[in-house]
Amino acid sequence: MRDTTAGAAVRVRRREEGDLGAYVRVLAAVRDRDGHPVDWPAVPSAGCSSRRAPGAAAALYERLRWTLPATVEQEWGPDRRVAVRAYAAPRPGA
């Protein structure tokens, strides 16, 4: 996929297993800046495999006893709609 942002060409490619360390570092930097995700795993790379990421995220939420109150459809661009699973954290002390 190619895009142009402020006159600079941007190339986006599929993540590869060798990218995992840098990927986790970027996620950690985002978490430090924005506070998301709130619950940081002890081994952040464990669920970040490019082959397992979507299922691993759902498994993590479910293991932490989050509930799935809704799956909603979002528009991610022209002619592209995706199903997004909306999880809710358990109440504190529950």
Tab-separated table of N, CA, C and O in Angstrom, residues 1-2 8 59 75 78:
chain	number	residue	atom	x	y	z
A	1	MET	N	0.842	-1.159	0.000
A	1	MET	CA	0.000	0.000	0.000
A	1	MET	C	0.895	1.233	0.000
A	1	MET	O	1.874	1.300	0.708
A	2	ARG	N	0.558	2.195	-0.805
A	2	ARG	CA	1.326	3.446	-0.852
A	2	ARG	C	0.383	4.602	-0.568
A	2	ARG	O	-0.766	4.608	-0.967
A	8	ALA	N	5.526	13.297	1.202
A	8	ALA	CA	6.466	12.182	1.373
A	8	ALA	C	5.740	10.873	1.091
A	8	ALA	O	4.647	10.654	1.581
A	59	ALA	N	-8.342	-13.458	23.308
A	59	ALA	CA	-8.031	-14.395	24.392
A	59	ALA	C	-7.538	-13.662	25.632
A	59	ALA	O	-7.893	-14.030	26.761
A	75	GLU	N	-16.820	1.846	9.723
A	75	GLU	CA	-16.329	2.138	8.385
A	75	GLU	C	-14.881	2.589	8.510
A	75	GLU	O	-14.579	3.586	9.155
A	78	PRO	N	-13.414	4.184	2.471
A	78	PRO	CA	-14.435	4.005	1.436
A	78	PRO	C	-14.544	2.528	1.055
A	78	PRO	O	-13.539	1.855	0.848
